[in-house]
PDB file of C-alpha atoms and ligand atoms in Angstrom:
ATOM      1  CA  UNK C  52      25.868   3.582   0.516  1.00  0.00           C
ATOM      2  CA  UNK C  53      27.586   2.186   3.867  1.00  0.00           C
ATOM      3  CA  UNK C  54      24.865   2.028   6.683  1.00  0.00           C
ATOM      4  CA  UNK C  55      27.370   1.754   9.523  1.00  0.00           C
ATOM      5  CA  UNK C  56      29.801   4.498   8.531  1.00  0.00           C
ATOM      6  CA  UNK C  57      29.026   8.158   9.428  1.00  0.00           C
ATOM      7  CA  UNK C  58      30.508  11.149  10.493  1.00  0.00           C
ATOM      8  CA  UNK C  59      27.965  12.860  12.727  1.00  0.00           C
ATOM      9  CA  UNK C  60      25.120  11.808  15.055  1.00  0.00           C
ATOM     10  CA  UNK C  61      22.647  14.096  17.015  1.00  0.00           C
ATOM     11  CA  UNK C  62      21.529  13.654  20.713  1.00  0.00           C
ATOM     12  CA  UNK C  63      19.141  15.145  23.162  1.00  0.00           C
ATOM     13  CA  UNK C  64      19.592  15.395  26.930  1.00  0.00           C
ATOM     14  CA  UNK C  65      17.496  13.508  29.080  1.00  0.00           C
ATOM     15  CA  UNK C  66      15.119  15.600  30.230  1.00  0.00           C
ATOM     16  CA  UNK C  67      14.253  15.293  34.254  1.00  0.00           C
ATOM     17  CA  UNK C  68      10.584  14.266  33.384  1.00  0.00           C
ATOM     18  CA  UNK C  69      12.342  11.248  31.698  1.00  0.00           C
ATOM     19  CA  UNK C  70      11.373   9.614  34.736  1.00  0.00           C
ATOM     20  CA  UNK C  71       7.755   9.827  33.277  1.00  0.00           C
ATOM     21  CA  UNK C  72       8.845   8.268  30.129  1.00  0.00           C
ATOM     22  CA  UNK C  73       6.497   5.373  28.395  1.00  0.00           C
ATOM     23  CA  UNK C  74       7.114   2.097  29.117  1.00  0.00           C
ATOM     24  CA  UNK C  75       5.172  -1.256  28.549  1.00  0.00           C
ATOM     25  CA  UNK C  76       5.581  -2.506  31.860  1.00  0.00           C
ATOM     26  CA  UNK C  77       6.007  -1.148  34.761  1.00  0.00           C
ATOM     27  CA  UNK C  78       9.209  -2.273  36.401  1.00  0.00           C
ATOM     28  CA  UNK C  79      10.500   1.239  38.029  1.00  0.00           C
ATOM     29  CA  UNK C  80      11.289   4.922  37.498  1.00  0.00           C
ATOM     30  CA  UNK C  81      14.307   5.715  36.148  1.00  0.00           C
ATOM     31  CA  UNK C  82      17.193   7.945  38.321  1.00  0.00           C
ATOM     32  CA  UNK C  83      17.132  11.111  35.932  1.00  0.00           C
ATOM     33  CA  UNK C  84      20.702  11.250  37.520  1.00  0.00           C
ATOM     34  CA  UNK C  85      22.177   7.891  36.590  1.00  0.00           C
ATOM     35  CA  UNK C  86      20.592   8.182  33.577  1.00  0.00           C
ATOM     36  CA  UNK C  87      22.366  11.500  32.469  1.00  0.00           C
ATOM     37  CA  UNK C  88      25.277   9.706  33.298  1.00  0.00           C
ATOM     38  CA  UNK C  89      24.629   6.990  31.214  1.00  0.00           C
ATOM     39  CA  UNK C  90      24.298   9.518  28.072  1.00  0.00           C
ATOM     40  CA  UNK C  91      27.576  11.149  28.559  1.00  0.00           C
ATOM     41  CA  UNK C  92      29.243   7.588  28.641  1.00  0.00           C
ATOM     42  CA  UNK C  93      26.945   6.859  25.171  1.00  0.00           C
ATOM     43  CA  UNK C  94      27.988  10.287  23.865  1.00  0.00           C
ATOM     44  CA  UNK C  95      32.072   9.944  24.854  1.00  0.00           C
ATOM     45  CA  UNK C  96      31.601   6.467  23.329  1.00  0.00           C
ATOM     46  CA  UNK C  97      30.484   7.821  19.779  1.00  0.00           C
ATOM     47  CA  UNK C  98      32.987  10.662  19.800  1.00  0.00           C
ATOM     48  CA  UNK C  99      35.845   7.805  20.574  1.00  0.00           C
ATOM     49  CA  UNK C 100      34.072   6.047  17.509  1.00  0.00           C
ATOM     50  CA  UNK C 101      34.427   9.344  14.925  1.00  0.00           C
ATOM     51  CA  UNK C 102      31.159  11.426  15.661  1.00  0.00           C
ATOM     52  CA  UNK C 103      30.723  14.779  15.846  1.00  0.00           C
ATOM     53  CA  UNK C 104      28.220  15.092  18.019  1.00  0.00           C
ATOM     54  CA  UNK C 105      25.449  17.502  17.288  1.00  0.00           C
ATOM     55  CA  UNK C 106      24.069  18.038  21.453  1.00  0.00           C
ATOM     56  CA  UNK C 107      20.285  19.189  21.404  1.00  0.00           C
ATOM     57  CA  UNK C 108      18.864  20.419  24.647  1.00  0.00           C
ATOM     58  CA  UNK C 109      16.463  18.381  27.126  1.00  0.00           C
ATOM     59  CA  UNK C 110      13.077  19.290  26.247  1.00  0.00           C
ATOM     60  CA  UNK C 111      11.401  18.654  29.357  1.00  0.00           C
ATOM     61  CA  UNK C 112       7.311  18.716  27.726  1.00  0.00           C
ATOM     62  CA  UNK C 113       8.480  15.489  25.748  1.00  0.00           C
ATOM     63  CA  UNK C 114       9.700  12.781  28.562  1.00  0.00           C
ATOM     64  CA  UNK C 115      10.670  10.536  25.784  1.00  0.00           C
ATOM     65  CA  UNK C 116      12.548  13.216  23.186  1.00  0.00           C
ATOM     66  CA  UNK C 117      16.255  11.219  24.856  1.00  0.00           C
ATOM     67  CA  UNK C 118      15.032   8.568  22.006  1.00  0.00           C
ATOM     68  CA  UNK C 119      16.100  10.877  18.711  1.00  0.00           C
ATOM     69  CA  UNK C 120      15.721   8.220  16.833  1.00  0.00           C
ATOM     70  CA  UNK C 121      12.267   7.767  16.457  1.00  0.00           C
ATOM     71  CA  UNK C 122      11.488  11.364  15.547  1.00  0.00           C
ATOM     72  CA  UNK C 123      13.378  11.128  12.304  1.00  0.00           C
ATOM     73  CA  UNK C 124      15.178   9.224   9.761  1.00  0.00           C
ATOM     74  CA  UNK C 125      18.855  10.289   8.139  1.00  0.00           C
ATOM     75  CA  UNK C 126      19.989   8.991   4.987  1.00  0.00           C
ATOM     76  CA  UNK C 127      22.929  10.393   2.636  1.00  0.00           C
ATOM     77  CA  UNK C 128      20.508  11.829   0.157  1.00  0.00           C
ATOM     78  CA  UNK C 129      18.179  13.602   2.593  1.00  0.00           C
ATOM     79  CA  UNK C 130      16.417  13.699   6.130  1.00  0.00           C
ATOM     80  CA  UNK C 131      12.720  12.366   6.601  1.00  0.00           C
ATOM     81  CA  UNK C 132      10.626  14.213   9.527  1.00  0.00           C
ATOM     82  CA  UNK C 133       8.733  11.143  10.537  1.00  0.00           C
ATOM     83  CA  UNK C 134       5.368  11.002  12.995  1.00  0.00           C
ATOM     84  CA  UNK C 135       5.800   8.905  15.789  1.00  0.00           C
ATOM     85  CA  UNK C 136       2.662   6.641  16.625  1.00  0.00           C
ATOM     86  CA  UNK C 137       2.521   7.562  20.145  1.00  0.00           C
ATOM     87  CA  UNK C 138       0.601  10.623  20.894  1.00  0.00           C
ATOM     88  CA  UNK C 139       2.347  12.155  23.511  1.00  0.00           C
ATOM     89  CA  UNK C 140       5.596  12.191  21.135  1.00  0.00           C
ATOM     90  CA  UNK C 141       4.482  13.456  18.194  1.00  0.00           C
ATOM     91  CA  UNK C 142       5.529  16.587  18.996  1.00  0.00           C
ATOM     92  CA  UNK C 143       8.861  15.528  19.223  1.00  0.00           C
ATOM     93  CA  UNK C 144       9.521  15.331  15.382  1.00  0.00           C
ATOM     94  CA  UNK C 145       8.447  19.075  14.881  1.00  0.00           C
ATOM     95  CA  UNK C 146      10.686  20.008  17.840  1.00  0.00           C
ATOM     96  CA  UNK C 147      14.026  17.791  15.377  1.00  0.00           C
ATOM     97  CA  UNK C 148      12.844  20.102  12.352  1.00  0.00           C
ATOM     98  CA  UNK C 149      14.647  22.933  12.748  1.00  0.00           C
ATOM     99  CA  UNK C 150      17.945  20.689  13.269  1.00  0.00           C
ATOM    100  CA  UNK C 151      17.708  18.632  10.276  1.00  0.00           C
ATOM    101  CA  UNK C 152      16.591  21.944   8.423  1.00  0.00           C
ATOM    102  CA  UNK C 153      19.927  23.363   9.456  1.00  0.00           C
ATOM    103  CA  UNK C 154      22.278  20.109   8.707  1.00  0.00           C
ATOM    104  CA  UNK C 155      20.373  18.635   5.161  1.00  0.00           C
ATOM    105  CA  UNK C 156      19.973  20.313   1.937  1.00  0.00           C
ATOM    106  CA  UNK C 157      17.002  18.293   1.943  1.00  0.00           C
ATOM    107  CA  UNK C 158      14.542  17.385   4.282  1.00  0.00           C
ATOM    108  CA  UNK C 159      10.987  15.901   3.742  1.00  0.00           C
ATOM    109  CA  UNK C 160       8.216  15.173   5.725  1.00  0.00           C
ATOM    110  CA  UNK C 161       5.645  12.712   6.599  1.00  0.00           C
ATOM    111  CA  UNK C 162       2.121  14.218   6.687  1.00  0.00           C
ATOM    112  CA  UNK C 163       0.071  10.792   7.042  1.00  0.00           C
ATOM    113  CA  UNK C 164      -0.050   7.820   8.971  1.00  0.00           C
ATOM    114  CA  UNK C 165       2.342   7.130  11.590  1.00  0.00           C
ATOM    115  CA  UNK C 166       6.099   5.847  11.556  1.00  0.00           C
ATOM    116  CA  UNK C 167       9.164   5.831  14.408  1.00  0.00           C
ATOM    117  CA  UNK C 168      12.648   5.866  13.854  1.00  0.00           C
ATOM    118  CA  UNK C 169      12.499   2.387  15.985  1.00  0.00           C
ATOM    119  CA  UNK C 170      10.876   0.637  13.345  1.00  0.00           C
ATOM    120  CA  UNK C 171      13.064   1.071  10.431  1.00  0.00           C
ATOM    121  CA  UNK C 172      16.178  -0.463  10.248  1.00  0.00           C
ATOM    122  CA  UNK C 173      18.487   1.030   7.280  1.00  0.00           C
ATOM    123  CA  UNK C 174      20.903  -1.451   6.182  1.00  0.00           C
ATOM    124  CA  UNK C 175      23.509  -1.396   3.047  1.00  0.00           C
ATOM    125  CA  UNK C 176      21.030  -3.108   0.619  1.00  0.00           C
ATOM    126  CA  UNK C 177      17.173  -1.992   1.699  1.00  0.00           C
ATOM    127  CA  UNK C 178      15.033  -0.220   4.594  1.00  0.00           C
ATOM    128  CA  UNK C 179      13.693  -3.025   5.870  1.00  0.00           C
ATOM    129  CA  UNK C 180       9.906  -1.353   8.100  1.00  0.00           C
ATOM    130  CA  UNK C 181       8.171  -3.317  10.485  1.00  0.00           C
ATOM    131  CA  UNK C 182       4.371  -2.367  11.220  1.00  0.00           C
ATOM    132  CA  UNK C 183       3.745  -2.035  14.792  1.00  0.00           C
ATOM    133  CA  UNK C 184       1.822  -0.597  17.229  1.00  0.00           C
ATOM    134  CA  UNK C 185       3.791   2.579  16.250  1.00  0.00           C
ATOM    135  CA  UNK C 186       4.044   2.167  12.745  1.00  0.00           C
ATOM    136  CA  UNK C 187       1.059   1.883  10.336  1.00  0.00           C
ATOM    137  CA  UNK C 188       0.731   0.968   6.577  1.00  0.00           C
ATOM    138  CA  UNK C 189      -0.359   4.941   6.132  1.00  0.00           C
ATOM    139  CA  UNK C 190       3.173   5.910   7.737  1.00  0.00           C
ATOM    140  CA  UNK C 191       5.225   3.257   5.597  1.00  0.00           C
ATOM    141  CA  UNK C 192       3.531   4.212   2.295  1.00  0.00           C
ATOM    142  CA  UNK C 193       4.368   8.035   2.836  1.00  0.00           C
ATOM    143  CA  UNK C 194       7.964   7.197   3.686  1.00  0.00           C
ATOM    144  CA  UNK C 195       7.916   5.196   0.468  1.00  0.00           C
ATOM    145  CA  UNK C 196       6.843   7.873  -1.730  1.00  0.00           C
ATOM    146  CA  UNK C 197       9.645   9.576  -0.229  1.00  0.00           C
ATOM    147  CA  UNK C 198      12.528   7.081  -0.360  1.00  0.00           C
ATOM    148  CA  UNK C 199      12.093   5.444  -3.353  1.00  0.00           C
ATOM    149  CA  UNK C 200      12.885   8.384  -5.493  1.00  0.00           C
ATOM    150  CA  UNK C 201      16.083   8.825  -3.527  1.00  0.00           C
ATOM    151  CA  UNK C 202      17.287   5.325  -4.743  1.00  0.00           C
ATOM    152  CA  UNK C 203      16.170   3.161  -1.900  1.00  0.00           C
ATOM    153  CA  UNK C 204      14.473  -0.030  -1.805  1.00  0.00           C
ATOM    154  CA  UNK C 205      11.788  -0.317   1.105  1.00  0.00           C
ATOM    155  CA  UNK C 206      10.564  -3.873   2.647  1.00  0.00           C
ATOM    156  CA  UNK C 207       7.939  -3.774   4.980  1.00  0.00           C
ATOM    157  CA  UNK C 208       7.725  -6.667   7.267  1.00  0.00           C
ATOM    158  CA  UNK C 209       5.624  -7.240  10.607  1.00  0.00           C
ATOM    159  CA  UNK C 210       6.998  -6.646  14.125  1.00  0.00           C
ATOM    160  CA  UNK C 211       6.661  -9.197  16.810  1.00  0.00           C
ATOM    161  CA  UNK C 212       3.318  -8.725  18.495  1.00  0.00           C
ATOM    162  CA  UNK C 213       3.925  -6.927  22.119  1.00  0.00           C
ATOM    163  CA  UNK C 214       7.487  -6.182  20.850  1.00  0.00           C
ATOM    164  CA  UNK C 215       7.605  -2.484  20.528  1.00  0.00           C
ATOM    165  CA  UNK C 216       9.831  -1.781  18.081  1.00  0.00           C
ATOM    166  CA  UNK C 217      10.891  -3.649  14.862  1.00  0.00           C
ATOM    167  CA  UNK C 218      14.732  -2.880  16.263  1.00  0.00           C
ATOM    168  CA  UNK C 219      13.995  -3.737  19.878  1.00  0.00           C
ATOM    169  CA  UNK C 220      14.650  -6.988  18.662  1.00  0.00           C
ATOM    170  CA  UNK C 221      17.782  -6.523  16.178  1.00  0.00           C
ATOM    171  CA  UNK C 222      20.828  -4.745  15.129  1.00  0.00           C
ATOM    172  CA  UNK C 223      23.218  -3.895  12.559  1.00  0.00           C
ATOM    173  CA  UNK C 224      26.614  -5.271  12.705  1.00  0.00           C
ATOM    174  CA  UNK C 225      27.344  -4.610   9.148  1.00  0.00           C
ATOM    175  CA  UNK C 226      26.344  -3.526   5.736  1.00  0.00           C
ATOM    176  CA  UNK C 227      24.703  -7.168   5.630  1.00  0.00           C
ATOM    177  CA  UNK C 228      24.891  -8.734   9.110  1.00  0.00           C
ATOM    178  CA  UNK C 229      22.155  -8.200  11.847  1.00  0.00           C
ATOM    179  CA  UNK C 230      21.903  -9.239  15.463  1.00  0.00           C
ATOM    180  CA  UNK C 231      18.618 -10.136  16.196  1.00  0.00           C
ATOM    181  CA  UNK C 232      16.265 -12.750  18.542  1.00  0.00           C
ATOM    182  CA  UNK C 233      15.257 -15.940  17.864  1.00  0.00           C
ATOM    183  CA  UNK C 234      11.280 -14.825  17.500  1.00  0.00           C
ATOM    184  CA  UNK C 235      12.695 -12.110  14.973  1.00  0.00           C
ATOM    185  CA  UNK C 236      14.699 -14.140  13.090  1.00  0.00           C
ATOM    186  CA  UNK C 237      11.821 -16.816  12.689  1.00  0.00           C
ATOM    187  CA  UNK C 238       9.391 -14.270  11.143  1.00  0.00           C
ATOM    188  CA  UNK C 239      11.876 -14.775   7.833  1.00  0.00           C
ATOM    189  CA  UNK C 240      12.226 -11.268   8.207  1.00  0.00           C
ATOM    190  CA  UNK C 241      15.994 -11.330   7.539  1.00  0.00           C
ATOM    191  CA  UNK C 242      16.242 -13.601   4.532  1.00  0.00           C
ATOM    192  CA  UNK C 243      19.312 -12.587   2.357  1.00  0.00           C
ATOM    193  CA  UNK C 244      20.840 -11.520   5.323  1.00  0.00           C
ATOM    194  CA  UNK C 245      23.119 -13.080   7.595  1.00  0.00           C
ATOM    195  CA  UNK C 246      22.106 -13.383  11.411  1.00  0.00           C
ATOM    196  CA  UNK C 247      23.931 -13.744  14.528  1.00  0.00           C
ATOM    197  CA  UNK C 248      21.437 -15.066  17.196  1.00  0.00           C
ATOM    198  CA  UNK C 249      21.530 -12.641  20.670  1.00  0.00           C
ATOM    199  CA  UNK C 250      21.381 -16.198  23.288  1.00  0.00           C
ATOM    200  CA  UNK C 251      18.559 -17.336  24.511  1.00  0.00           C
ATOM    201  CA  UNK C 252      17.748 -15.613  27.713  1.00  0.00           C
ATOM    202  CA  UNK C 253      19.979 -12.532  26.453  1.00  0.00           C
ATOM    203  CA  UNK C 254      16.821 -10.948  24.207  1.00  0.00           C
ATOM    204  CA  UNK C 255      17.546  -7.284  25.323  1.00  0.00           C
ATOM    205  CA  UNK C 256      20.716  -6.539  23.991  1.00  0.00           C
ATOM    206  CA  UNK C 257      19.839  -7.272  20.441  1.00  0.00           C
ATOM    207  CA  UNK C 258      19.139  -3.783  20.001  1.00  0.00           C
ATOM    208  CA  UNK C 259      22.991  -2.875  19.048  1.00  0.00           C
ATOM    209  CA  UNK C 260      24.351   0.044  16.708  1.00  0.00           C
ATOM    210  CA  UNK C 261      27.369  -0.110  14.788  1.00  0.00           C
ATOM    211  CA  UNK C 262      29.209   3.394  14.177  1.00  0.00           C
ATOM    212  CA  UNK C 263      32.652   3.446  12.117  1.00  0.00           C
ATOM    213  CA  UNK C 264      34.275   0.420  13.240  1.00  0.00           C
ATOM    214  CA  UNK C 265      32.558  -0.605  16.321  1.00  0.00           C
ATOM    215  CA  UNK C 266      29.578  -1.719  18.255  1.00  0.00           C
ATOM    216  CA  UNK C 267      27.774  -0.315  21.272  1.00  0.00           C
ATOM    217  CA  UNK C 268      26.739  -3.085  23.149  1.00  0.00           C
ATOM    218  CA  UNK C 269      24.808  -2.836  26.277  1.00  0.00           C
ATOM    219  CA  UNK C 270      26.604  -3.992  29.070  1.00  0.00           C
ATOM    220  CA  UNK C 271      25.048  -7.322  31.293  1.00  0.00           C
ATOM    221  CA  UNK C 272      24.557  -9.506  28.802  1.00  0.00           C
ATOM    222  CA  UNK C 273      27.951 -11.432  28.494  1.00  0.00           C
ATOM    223  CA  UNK C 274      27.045 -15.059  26.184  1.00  0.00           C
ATOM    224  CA  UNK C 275      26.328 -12.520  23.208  1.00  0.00           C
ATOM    225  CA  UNK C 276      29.012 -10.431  23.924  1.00  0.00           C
ATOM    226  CA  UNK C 277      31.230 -12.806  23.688  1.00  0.00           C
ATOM    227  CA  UNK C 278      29.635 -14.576  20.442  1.00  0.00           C
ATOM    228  CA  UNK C 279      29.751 -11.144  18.812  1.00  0.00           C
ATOM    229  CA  UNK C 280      34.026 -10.752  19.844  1.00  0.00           C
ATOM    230  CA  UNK C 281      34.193 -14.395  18.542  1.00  0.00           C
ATOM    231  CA  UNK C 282      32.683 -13.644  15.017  1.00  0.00           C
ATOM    232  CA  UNK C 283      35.425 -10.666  14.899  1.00  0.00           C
ATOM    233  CA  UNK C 284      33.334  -7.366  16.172  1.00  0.00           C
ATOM    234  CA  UNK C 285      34.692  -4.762  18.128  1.00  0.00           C
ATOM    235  CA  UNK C 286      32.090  -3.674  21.175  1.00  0.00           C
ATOM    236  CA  UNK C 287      31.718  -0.879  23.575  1.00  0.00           C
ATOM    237  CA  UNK C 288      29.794  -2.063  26.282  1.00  0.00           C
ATOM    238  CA  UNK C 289      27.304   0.752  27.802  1.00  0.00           C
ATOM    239  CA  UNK C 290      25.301   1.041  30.766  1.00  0.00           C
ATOM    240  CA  UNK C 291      21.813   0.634  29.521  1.00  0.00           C
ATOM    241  CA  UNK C 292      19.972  -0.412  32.361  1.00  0.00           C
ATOM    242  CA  UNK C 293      18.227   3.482  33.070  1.00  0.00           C
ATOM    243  CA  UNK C 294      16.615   3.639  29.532  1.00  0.00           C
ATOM    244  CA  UNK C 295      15.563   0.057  29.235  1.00  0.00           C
ATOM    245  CA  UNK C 296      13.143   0.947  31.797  1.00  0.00           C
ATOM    246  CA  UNK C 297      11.776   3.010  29.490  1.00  0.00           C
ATOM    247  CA  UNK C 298      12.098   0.276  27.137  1.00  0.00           C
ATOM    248  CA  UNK C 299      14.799   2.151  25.248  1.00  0.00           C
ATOM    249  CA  UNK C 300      18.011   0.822  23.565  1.00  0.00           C
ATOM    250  CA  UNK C 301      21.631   1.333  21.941  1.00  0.00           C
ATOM    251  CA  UNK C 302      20.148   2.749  18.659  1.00  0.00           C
ATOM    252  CA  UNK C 303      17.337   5.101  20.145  1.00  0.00           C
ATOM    253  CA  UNK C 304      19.720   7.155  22.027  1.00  0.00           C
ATOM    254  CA  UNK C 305      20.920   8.796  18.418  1.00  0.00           C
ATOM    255  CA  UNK C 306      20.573   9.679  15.199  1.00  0.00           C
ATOM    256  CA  UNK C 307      23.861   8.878  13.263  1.00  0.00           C
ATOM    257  CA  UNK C 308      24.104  10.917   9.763  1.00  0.00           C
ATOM    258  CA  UNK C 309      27.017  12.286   7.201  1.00  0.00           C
ATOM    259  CA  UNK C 310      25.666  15.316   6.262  1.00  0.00           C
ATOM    260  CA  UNK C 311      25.062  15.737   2.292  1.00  0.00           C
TER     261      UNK C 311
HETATM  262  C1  CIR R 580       8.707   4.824  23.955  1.00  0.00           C
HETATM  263  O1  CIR R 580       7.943   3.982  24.424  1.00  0.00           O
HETATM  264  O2  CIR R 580       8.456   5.439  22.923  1.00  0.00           O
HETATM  265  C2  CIR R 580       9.997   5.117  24.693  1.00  0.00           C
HETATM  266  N1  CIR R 580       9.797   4.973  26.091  1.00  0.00           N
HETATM  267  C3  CIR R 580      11.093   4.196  24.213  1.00  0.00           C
HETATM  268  C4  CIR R 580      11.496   4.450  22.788  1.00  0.00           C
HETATM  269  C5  CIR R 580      12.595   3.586  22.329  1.00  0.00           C
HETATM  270  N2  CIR R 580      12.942   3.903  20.990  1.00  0.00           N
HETATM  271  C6  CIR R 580      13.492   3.062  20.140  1.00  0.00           C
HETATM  272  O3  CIR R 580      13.630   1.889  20.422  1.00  0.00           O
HETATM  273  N3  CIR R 580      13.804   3.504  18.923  1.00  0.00           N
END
């Protein structure tokens, strides 16, 4: 299985209550404008990169339904309907259903616990889940019972504490290279792996997403950038500055698939 190579990914519009959208601190509303302009650039940036792009409608009930990710999980052998741990976006993974229902032969469904997209980082070898304030044991076991039979190995580790996703902090570059902090990387989360450090001071744009051959990268955060061109990857810097009010990132803004 390659992690970072896909043919398809799906995205939502921002809907205009995205300006209501959760955040952990409060550092300003987002311009629903500016940030629908910040979603075209991400979309044009994975059709450059090979996608076709599946376009769902805003869904303006759900302020945080922009973030696809965390409603569902896409693998090669199937789709997983997860249940995200926040209560005001649980709804969201019913709304993906229908989607997934449309695009997999087979799609299952967590029924216990809670998990979000956020937390689970797929890479070439292992889904590697971090608990959270999103993510509970329940939610990890019933994505177990689901994986494992497909072939995949799941390792649950621990996120940060008041980081809110296990990928806020990290990245795929490759099938066996992640970008992730130093507080991540110290957790001996990533052992087997190779890790490239975001620099200190940079922590924000460690949440990356490699599709086909290259990287979106949010623009602003140049020492990392460069580090990454150095070690040989090819990034597309994006505007990321709307959503991270909202404490969203690169990998959120999508769900990238091949359908099976
Ligand atoms: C939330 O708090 O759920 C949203 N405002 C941000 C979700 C970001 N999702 C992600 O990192 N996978």
């Amino acid at each position: 299985m390659s992690a970072t190579r896909f043919t398809h990914a799906i995205l939502r519009a921002p809907a205009a209550s995205v300006t209501q959208g959760l955040r952990a601190v409060d550092t300003g509303t987002p311009d629903a404008a500016q940030f629908r302009a910040d979603h075209a650039a991400y979309m044009q940036a994975l059709r450059a990169a090979g996608a076709s792009i599946v376009a769902l409608p805003a869904l303006e009930d759900f302020p945080d339904s922009v973030f696809v990710e965390d409603a569902a999980l896409c693998l090669p052998e199937g789709a997983v309907i997860l249940r995200p741990g926040a209560p005001s976006r649980l709804g969201e993974a019913a709304a993906m259903a229908p989607t997934l229902d449309a695009l997999y032969g087979r799609v299952a469904r967590i029924a216990e616990g809670f998990i979000e997209g956020g937390d689970i980082l797929v890479t070439d070898r292992d889904i590697l889940v971090g608990l959270s304030a999103r993510t509970d044991a329940a939610g990890v076991a019933a994505l177990r019972a689901v994986v494992e039979p497909w072939g995949h190995s799941v390792r649950v580790l621990v996120t940060p504490p008041d980081v809110l996703h296990f990928k806020t902090d990290c990245g795929l570059l490759d099938g066996e290279t992640v970008l992730a902090t130093a507080r991540l990387t110290a957790s001996g989360c990533f052992e087997g792996y190779r890790v490239i450090e975001v620099v200190a001071g940079e922590e924000a744009c460690a949440n990356c997403v490699r599709f086909n051959d290259v990287v979106l990268f949010p623009a602003g955060y140049p020492k990392t950038a460069t580090r990454l061109r150095e070690a040989g990857y090819d990034l597309v810097e994006l505007p990321n500055d709307q959503a991270a009010l909202i404490d969203g990132g690169m990998s959120c803004l999508s769900l990238r698939f091949t359908p099976s």
